[in-house]
Coordinates of C-alpha atoms in Angstrom, one line a residue:
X264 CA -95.3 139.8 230.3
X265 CA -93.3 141.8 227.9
X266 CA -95.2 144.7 226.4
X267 CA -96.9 144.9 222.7
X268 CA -94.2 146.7 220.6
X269 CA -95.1 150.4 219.6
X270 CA -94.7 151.7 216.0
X271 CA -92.7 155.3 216.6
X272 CA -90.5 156.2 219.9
X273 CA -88.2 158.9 219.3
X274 CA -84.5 158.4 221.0
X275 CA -83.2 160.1 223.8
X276 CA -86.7 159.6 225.9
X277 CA -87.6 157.0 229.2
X278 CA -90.1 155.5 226.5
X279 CA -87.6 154.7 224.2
X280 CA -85.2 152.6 226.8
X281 CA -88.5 151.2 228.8
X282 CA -90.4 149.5 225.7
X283 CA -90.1 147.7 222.1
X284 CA -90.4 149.7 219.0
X285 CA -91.1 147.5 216.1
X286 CA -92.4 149.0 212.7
X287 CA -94.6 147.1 210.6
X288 CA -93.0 147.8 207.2
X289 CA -89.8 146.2 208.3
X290 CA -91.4 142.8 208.0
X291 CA -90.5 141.7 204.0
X292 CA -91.7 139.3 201.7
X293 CA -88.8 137.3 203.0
X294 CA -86.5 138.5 205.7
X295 CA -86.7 141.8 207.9
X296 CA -85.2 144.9 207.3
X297 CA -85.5 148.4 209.9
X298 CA -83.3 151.6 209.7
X299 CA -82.0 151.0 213.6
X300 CA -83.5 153.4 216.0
X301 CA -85.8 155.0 213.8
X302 CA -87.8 151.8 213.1
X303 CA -87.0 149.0 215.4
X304 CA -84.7 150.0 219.0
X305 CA -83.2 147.0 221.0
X306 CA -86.3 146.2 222.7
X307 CA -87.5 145.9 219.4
X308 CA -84.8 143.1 218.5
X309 CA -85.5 141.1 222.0
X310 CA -89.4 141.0 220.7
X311 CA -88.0 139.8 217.5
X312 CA -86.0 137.0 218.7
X313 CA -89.2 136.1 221.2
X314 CA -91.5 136.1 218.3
X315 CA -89.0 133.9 216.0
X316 CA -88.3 131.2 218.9
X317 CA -92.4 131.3 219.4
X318 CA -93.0 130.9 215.3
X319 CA -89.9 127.7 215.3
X320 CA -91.9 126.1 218.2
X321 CA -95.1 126.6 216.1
X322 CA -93.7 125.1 213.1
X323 CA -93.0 122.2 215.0
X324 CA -89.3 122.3 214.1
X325 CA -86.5 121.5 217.3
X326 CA -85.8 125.4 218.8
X327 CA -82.1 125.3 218.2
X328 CA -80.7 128.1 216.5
X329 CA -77.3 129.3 214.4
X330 CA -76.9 133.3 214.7
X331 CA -74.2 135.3 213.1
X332 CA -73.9 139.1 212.8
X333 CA -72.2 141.2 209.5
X334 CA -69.4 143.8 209.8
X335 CA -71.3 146.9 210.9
X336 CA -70.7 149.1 214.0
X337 CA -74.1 148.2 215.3
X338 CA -74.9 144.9 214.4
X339 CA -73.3 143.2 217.7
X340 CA -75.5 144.7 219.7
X341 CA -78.6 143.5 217.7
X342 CA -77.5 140.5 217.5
X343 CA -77.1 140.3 221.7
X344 CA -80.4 141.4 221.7
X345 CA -82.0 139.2 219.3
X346 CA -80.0 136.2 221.7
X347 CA -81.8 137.4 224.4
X348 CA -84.7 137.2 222.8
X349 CA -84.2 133.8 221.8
X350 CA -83.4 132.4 224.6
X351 CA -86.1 133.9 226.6
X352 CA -88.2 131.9 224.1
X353 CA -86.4 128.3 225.1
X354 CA -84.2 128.6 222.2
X355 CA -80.4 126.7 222.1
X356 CA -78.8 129.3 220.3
X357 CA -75.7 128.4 218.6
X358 CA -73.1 131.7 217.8
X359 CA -70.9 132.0 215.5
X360 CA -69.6 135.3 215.4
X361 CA -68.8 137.7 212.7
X362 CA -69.6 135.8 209.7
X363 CA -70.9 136.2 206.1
X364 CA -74.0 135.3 206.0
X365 CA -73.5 131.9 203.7
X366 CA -71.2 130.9 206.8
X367 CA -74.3 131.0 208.9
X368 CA -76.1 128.6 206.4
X369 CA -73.3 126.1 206.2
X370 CA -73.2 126.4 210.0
X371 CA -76.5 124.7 210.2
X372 CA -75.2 121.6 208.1
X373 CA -72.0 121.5 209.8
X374 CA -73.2 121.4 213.3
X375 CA -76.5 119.9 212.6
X376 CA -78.7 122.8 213.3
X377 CA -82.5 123.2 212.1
X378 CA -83.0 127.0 212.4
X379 CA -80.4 130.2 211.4
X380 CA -81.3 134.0 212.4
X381 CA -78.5 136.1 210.7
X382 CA -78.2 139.7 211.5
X383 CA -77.0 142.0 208.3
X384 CA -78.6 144.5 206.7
X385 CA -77.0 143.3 203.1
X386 CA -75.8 145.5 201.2
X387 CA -78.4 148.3 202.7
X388 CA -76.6 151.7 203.4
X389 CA -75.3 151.9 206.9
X390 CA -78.4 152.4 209.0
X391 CA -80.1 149.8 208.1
X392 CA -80.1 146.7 210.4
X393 CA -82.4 143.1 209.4
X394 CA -82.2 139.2 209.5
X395 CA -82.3 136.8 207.7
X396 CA -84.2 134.0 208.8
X397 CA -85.0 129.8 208.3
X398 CA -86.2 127.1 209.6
X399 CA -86.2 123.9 207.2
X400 CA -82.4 124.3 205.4
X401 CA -81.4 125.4 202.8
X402 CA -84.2 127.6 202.7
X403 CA -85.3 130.8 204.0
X404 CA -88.6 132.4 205.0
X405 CA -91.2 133.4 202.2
X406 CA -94.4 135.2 202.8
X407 CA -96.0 132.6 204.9
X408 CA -93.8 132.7 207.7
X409 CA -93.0 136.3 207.5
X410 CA -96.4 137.4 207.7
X411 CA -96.9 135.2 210.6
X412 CA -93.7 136.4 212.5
X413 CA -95.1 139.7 212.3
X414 CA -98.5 138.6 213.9
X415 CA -96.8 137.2 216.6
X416 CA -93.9 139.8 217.6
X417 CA -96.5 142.7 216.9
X418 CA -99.1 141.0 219.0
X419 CA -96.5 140.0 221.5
X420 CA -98.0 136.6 221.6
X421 CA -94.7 135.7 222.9
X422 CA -94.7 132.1 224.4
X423 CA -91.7 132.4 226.7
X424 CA -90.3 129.4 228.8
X425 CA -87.3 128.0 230.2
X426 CA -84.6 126.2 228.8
X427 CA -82.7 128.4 226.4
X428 CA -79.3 128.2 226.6
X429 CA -75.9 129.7 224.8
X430 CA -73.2 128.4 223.2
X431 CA -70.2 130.5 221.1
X432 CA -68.5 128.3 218.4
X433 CA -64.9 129.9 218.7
X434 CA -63.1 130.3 214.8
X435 CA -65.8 129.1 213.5
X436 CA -64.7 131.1 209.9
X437 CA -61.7 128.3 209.4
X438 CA -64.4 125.7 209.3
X439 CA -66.5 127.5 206.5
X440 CA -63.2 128.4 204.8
X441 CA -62.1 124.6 205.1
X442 CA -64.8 123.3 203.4
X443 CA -64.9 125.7 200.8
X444 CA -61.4 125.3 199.9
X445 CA -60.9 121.4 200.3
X446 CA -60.4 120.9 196.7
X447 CA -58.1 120.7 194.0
X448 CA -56.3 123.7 193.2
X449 CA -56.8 125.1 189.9
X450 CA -54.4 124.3 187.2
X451 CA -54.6 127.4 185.3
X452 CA -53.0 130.4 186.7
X453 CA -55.7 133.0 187.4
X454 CA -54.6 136.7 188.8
X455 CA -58.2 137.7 190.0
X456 CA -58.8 140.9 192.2
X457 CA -61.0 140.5 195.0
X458 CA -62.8 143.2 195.9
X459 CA -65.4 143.8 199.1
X460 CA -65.9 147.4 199.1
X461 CA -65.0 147.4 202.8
X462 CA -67.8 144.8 204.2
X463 CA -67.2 141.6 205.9
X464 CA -66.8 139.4 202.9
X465 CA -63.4 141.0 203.5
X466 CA -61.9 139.0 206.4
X467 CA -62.7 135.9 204.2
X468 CA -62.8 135.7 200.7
X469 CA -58.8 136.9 199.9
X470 CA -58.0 133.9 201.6
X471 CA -60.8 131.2 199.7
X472 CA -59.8 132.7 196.4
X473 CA -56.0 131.6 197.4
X474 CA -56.3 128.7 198.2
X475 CA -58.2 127.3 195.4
X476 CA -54.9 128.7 193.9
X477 CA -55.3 131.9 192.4
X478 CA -53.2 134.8 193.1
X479 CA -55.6 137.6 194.4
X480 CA -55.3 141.1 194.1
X481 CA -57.0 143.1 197.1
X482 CA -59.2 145.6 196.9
X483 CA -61.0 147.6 199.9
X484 CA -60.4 144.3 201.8
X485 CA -59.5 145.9 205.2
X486 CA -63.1 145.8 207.2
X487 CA -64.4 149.3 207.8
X488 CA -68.2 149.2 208.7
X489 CA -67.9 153.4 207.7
X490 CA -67.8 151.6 204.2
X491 CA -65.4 155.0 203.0
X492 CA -65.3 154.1 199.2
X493 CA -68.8 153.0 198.3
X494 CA -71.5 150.8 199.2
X495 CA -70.2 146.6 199.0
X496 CA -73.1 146.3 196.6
X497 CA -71.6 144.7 193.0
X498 CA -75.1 146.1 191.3
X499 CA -73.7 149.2 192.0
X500 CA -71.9 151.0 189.3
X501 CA -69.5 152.8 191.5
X502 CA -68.2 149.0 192.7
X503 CA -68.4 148.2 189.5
X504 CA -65.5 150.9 188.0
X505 CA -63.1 150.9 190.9
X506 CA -63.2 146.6 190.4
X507 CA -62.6 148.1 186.6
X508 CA -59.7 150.4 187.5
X509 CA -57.9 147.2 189.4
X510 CA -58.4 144.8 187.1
X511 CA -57.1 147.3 184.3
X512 CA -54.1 148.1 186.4
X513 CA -52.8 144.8 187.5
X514 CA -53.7 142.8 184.2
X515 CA -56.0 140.7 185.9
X516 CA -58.1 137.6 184.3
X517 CA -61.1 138.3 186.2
X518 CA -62.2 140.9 189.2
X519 CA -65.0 139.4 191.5
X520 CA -66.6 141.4 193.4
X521 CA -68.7 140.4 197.1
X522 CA -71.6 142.8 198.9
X523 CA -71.9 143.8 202.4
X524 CA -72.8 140.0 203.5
X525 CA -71.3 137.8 201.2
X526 CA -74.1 135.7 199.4
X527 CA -73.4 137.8 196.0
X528 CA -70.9 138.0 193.5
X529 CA -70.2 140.8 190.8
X530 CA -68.0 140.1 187.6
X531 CA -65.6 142.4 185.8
X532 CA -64.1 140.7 182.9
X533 CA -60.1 140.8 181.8
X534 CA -61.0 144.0 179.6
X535 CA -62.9 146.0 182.6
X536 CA -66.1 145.4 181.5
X537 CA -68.5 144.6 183.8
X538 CA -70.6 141.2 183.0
X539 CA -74.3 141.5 184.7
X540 CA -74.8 138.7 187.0
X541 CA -77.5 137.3 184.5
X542 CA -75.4 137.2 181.7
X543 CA -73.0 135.2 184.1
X544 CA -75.2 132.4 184.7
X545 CA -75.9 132.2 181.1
X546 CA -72.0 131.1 181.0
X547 CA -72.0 129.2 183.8
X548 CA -75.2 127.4 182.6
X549 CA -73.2 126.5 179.2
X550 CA -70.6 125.3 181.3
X551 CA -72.2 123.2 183.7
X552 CA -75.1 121.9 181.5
X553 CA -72.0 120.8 179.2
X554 CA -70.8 118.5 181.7
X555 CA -74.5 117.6 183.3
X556 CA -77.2 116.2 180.7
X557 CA -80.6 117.7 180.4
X558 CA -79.7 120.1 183.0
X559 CA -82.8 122.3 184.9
X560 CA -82.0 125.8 185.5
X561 CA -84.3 128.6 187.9
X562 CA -83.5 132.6 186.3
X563 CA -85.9 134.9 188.0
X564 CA -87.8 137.6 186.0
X565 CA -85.3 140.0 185.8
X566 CA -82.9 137.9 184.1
X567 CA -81.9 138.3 180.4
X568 CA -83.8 136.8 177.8
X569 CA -80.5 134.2 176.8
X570 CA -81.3 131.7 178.8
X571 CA -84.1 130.2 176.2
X572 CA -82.8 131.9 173.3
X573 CA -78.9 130.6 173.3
X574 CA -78.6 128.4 170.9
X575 CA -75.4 126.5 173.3
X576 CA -77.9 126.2 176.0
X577 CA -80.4 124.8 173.8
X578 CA -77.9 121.9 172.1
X579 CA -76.7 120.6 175.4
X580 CA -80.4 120.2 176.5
X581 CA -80.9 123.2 179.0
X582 CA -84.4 124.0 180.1
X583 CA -85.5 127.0 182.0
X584 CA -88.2 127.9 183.9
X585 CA -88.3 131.7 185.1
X586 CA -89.7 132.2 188.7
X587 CA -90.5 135.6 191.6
X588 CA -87.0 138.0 192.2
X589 CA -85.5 137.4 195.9
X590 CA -83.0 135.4 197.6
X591 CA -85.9 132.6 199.1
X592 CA -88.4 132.6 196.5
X593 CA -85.2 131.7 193.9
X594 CA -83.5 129.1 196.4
X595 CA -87.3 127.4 197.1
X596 CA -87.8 126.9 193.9
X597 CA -84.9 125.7 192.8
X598 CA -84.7 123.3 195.8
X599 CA -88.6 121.9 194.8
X600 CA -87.2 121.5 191.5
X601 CA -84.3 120.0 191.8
X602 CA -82.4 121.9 189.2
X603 CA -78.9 121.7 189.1
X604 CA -78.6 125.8 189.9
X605 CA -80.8 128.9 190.0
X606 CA -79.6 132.6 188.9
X607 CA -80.8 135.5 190.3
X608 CA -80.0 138.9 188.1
X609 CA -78.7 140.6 191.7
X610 CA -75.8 138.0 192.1
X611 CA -77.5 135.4 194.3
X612 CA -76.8 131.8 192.8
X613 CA -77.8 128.4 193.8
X614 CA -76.3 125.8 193.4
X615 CA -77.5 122.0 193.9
X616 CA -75.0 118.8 194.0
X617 CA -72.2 118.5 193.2
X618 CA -71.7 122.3 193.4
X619 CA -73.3 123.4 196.4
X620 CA -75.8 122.9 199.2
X621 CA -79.0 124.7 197.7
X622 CA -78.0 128.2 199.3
X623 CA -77.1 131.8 197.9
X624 CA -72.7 131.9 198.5
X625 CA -71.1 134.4 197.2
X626 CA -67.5 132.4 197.3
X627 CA -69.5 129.3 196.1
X628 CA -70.0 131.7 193.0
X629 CA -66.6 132.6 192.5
X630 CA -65.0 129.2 192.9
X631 CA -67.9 127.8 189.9
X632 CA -66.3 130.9 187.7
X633 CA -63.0 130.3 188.4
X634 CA -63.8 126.4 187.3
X635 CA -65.2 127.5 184.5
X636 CA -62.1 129.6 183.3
X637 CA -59.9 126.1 184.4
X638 CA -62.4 124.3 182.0
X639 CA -61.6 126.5 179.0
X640 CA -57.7 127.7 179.3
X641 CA -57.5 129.0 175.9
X642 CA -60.4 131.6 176.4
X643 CA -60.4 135.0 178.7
X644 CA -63.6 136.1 180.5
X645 CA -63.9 138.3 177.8
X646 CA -64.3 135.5 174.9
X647 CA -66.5 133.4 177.1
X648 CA -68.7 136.8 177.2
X649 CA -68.3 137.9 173.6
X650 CA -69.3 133.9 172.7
X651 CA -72.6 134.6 174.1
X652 CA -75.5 135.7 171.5
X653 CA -75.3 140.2 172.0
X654 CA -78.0 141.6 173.6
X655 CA -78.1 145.4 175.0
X656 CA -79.7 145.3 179.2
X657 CA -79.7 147.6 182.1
X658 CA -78.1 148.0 185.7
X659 CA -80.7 147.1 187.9
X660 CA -82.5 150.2 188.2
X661 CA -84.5 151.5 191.5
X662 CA -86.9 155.0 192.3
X663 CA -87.8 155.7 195.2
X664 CA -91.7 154.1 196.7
X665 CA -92.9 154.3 200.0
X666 CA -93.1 150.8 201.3
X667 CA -96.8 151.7 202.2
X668 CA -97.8 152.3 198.3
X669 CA -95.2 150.4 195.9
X670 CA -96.6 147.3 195.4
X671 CA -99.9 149.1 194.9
X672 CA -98.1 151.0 192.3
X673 CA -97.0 147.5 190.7
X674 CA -100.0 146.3 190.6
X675 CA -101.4 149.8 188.5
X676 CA -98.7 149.1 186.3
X677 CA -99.5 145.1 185.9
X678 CA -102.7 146.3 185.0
X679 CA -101.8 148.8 182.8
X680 CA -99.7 146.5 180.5
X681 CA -102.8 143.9 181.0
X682 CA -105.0 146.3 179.4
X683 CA -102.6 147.4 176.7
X684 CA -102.3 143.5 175.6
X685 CA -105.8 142.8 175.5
X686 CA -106.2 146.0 173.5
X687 CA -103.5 145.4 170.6
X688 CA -101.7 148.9 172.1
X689 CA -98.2 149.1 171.2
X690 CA -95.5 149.3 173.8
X691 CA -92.2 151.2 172.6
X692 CA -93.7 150.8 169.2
X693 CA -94.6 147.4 169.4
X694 CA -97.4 145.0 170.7
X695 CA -96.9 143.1 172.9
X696 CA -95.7 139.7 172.5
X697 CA -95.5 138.2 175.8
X698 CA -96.6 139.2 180.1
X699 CA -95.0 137.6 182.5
X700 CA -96.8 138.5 186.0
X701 CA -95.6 136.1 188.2
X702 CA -93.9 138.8 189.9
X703 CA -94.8 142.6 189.1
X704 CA -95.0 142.6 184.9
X705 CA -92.4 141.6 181.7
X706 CA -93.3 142.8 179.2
X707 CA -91.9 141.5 175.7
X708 CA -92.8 143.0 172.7
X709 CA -92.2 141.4 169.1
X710 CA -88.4 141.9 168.6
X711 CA -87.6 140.3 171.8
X712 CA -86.7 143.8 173.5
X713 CA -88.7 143.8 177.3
X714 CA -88.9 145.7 180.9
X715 CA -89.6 144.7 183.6
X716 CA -91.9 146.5 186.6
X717 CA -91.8 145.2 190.6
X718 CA -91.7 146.1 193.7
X719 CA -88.5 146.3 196.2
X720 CA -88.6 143.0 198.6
X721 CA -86.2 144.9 200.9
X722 CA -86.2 148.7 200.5
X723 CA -88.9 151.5 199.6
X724 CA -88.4 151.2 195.9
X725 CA -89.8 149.8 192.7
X726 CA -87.1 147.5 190.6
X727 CA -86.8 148.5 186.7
X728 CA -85.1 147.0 184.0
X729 CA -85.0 146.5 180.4
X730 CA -83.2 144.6 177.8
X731 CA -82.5 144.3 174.2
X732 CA -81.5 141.7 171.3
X733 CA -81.9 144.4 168.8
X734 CA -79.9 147.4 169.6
X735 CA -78.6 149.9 172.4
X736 CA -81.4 152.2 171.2
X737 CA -84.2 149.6 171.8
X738 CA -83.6 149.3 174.9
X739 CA -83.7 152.9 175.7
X740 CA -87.0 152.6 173.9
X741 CA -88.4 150.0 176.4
X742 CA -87.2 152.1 179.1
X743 CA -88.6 155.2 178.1
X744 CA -92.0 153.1 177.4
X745 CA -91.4 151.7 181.2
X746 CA -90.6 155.0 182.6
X747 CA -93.5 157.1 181.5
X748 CA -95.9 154.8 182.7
X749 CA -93.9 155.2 186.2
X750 CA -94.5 158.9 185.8
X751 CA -98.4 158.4 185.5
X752 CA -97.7 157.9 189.4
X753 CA -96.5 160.5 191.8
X754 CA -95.7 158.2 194.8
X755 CA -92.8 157.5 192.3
X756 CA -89.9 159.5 193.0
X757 CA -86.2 159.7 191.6
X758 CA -83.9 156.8 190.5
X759 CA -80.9 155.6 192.0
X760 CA -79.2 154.9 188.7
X761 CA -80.0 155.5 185.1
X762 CA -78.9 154.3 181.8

């Protein structure tokens, strides 16, 4: 028997070494996330990997497993743990190392493996720990799963047996890098700095980027799970300005930036302007849609407007369909689909045949924007950008919310703007024109400017942003009208950024 996990130990105690502590909360929509040794202790991790090789045996799906583990002093361990955990349930578990967590997807192609359990926090600050978790590939765990995981590991309806076994795949990163790269080179010379804000994308992704052929420019490559300059998070503005700073300094064509794991990419164009990862897709969607006919595309909610506005998009045939925020809700949907890719406003990309497998890769991202710059050698990133119809949009913007309350506070504020449409109120002036509430409320008013309300899938925060067609001061306006229905609520607390 192995005893029912508790919600609170505090360190340094017998309890603390002698039984499982596994909060609730750390359980997501989609993947698991726990501030180690405040939320979930090694114990914890051993339940978890019980309760995951229990739920793969439920599911009916062949209990052999790929594990990897991100670039943080910690993670190791967990990942040992988790192991243990897994085998104890009669699990094969397949290791891979360090990795990025796209190398542990392509892992389960490559060696023919059903199941993947990744252990990285993301780009989370250090002290956070999670995984990320599948069993049918390409795809991830949504609610359904997730929700029973939890009942099982918090339960400890653990269904242990013999049979698990362990094997380490020894450099596996040359494979992943191999099949990345085994393609022509480009033909236009790109100078692009690379830059991974210290995290693990770091021991991988100079290397990709040359030899596709570009000549790379490092930036906070060396791996340093202290992460000394800033968080390897390319929503964050402070990434942002020092891929700015490079690019500016070396004359680069394009600065691409990776987070803590590796499935996301940030873009800074040739004049140091960063390019949201929305607007992005909107040029890769011209691009590819130009070469692929009547081309399908998945944007989730907090994406910019462009994507069934542009008139580009709309000549080559492009359709859209906008769908839930998160890494598995985007890369399910755009697998039942079938459309050619799905863009996520955070930097996670999918993208089908020819292009990719159907899984969020960073370096998958980077190669489809370096291909599209190949495609048009008489533009910069900077024309390709400035080609697009203007609009005026946010940074992703996040206050604080107790996991406990904040998607209790979305659903106020869905209700809110439900009220305010069936009543004619205006919103930042305006009524309202269109609600999306698929996932937390957008809200469009009649010029086309909108926000957007939802809760965190991965941290205790609410997610805000707002965009524009009209002008810079609009979308201050739908911001302000976003905000001080936010304020109504004092579970909200401060922002993390701010236009």
């Amino acid at each position: 028997m192995f005893p029912k996990p508790k919600s609170a130990l505090f360190p340094n105690t017998y309890a603390f070494e002698s039984e499982p502590m596994v909060k609730a909360t750390g359980f997501r929509e989609y993947d698991a996330r726990w501030l180690f040794n405040k939320e979930i202790n090694l114990m914890g991790v051993q339940a978890l990997g019980m309760g995951l090789g229990a739920l793969i045996a439920e599911l009916g799906v062949k209990q052999e497993i790929v594990t990897g583990h991100d670039f943080r002093g910690y993670s190791a361990s967990i990942k040992y743990a988790l192991i243990s955990g897994l085998m104890a349930s009669g699990c094969k578990v397949h290791d891979i190392g360090l990795a990025v967590t796209p190398m542990a997807y392509f892992a389960q192609f490559d060696l023919d493996v059903p199941c993947v359990a990744m252990v990285t926090a993301s780009h989370n600050d250090n002290g956070w720990t999670g995984v990320k978790m599948g069993a049918n590939r390409p795809l991830t765990f949504g609610p359904a799963e997730m929700t029973r995981l939890k009942e099982i590991v918090l339960n400890a309806d653990f269904n242990n047996k013999a049979g698990g076994s362990y094997q380490f795949h020894e450099n596996f990163p040359a494979r992943y890098i191999a099949d990345l790269t085994h393609r022509p080179t480009l033909k236009r010379k790109l100078k692009v700095v690379v830059a991974c804000g210290n995290g693990t994308a770091g021991a991988f992704a100079p290397q990709v980027m040359e030899k596709i052929g570009c000549e790379v420019i490092p930036l906070d490559t060396e791996l340093d799970y202290t992460f000394p300059k800033y968080n390897p998070n390319p929503e964050d503005m402070e990434m942002l300005h020092a891929i700015r700073d490079a690019v500016l300094a070396h004359k680069a064509d394009v600065g691409l930036g990776f987070d803590g794991d590796g499935d996301r990419c940030g873009v800074v164009d040739n004049t140091g302007e960063e390019i949201f990862a929305d607007k992005v897709g909107v040029m890769l969607a011209r691009d590819m849609s130009a070469i692929h006919k009547d081309a399908l595309f998945v944007v989730d909610v907090k994406s910019t407007g462009l994507f069934v506005t542009d008139p580009v998009l709309s000549s080559q045939g492009a359709k859209t369909v906008y769908w839930k925020t998160g890494h598995s809700y985007m890369k399910r949907h755009t697998n039942e689909l079938g459309a050619l890719a799905g863009f996520e406003k955070s930097g996670h990309f999918f993208f089908n045949k020819p292009f990719g497998r159907g899984y969020d890769d960073g370096l998958v991202s980077a190669i489809a924007i370096c291909d599209m710059l190949d495609r048009a050698p008489d533009k910069s990133m900077a024309d390709l950008k400035n080609a697009l119809p203007k609009t005026w949009s946010s940074p992703t913007m996040s206050p604080h919310c107790a996991d406990e309350v904040k998607y209790g506070v979305a659903d106020a504020v869905v209700k809110h703007f439900e009220a305010a449409e069936k009543n004619g109120s205006k919103v930042a002036g305006q009524k309202i024109r269109d609600l999306v509430t698929v996932n937390g409320v957008r809200v469009t008013v009649e010029d086309g400017s909108w926000g957007l309300v939802r809760a965190s899938s991965n941290k205790p925060e609410l997610v805000v942003v707002v965009e524009s067609p009209v002008s810079e001061q609009r979308m201050h306006d739908m911001f302000e009208a976003m905000d001080s229905v936010l304020r109504t609520h004092p579970e909200v607390g401060a922002y993390n950024q701010k236009i």
